[in-house]
PDB file of C-alpha atoms in Angstrom:
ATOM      1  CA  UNK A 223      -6.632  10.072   6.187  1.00 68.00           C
ATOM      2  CA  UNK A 224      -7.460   6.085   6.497  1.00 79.00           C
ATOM      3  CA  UNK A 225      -6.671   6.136  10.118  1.00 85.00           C
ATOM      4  CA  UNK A 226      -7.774   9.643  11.183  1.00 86.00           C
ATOM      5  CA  UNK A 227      -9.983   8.223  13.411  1.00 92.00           C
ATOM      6  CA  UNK A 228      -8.429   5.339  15.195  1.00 91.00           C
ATOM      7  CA  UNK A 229      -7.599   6.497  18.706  1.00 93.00           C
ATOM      8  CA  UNK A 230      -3.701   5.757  20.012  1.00 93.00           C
ATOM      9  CA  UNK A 231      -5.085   1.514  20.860  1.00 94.00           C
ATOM     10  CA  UNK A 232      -6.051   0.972  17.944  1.00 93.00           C
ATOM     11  CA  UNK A 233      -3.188   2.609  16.356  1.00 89.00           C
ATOM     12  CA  UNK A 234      -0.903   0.674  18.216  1.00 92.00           C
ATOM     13  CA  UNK A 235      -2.903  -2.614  17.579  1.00 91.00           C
ATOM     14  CA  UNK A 236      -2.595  -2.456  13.805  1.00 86.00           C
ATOM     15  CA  UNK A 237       1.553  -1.230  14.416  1.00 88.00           C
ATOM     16  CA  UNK A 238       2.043  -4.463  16.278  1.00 91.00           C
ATOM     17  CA  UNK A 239       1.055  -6.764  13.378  1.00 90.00           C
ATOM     18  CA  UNK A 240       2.379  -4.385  11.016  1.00 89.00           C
ATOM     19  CA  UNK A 241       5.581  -5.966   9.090  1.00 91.00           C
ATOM     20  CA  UNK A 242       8.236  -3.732   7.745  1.00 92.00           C
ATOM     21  CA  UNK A 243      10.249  -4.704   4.289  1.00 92.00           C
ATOM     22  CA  UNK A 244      12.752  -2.943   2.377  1.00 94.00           C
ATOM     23  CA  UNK A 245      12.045  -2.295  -0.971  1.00 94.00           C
ATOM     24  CA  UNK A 246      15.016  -1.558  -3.778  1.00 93.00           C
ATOM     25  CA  UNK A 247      14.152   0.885  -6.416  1.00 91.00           C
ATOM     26  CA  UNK A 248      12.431  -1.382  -9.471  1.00 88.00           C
ATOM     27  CA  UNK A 249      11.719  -3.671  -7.693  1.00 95.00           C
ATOM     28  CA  UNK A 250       7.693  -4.615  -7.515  1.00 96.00           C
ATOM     29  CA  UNK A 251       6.171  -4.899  -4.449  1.00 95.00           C
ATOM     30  CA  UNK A 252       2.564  -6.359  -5.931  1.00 95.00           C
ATOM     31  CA  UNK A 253       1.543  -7.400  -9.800  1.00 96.00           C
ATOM     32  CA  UNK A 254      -1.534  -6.402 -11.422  1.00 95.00           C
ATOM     33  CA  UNK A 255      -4.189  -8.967 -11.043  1.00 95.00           C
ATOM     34  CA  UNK A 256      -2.563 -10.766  -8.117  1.00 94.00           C
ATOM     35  CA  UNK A 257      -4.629 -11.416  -4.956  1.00 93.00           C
ATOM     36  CA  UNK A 258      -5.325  -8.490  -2.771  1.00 91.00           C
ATOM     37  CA  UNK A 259      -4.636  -9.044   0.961  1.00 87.00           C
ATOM     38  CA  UNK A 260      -2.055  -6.778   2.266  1.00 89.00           C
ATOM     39  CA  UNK A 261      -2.321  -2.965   2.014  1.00 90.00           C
ATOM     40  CA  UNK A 262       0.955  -0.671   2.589  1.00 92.00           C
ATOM     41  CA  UNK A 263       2.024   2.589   3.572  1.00 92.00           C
ATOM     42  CA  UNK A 264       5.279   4.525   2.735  1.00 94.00           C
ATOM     43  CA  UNK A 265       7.800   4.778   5.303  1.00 92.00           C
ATOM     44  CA  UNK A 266      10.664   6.573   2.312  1.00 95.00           C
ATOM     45  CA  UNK A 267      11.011   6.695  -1.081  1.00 96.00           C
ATOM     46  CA  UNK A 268       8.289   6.818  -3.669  1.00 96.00           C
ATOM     47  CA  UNK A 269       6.276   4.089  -5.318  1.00 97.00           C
ATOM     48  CA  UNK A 270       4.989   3.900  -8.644  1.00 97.00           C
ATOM     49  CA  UNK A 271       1.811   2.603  -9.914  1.00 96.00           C
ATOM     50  CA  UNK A 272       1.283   1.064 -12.719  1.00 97.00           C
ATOM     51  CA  UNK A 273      -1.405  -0.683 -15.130  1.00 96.00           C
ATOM     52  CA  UNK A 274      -1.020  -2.101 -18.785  1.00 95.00           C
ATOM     53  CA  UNK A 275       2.520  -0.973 -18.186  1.00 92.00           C
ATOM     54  CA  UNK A 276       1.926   2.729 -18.085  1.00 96.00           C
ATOM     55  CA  UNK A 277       2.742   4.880 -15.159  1.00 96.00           C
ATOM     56  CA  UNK A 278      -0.590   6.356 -14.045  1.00 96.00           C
ATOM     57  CA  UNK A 279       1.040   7.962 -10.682  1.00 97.00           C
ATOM     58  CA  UNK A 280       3.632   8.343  -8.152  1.00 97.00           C
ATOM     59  CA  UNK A 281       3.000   7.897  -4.282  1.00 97.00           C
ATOM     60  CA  UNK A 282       5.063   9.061  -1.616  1.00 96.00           C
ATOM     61  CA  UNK A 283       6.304   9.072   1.952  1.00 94.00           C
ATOM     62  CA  UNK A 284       3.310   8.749   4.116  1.00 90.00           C
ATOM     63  CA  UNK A 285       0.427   7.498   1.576  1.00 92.00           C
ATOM     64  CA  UNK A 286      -1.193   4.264   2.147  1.00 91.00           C
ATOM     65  CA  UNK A 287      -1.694   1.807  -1.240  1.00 92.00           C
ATOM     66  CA  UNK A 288      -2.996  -1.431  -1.727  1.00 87.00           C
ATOM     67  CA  UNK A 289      -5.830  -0.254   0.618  1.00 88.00           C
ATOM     68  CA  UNK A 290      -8.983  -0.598  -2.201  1.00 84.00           C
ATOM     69  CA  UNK A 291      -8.375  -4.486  -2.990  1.00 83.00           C
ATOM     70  CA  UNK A 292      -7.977  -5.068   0.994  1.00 82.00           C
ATOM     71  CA  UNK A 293     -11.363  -4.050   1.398  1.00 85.00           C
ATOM     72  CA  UNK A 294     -13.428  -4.992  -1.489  1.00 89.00           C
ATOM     73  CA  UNK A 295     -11.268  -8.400  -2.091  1.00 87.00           C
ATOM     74  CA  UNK A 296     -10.760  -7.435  -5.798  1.00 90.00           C
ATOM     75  CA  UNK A 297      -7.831  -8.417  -7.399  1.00 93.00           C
ATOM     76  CA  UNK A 298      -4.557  -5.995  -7.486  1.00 94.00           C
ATOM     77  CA  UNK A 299      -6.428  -3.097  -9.939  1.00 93.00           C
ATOM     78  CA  UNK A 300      -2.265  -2.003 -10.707  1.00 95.00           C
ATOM     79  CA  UNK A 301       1.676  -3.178  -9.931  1.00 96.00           C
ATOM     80  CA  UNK A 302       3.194  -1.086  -7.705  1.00 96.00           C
ATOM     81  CA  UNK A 303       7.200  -1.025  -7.918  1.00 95.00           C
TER      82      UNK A 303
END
């Protein structure tokens, strides 16, 4: 839904300064609090999110996360692992 309506340029703008990692299972991708300037989508796998230590959801293959802090420069609102 976040890039319904970018047209095939602008899709292929953001996918050439996209960066792909390899995350292992555990291991946390962003902390709670922690600056907010990359956002991420799901190639595989599932992510967890996480505030105060308690799981408040799972994402999945295809969602995007990390996008709220991107845009209103807030700090990390959970950890994602």
């Amino acid at each position: 839904p976040l890039f319904r309506f970018m047209n095939f340029n602008e899709i292929a703008k953001l996918l050439s300064i996209a960066e792909v990692r390899t995350i292992q299972p555990g291991e946390t991708i962003v902390n709670e609090g922690d600056p907010s300037e990359h956002l991420f989508i799901i190639a595989s796998g599932t992510v967890d999110v996480v505030r105060n230590q308690t799981r408040l959801t799972q994402r999945e293959r295809g969602d995007v996360i990390g996008e709220m802090g991107v845009f209103d420069k807030a700090p990390r609102a959970a950890t994602l692992k």
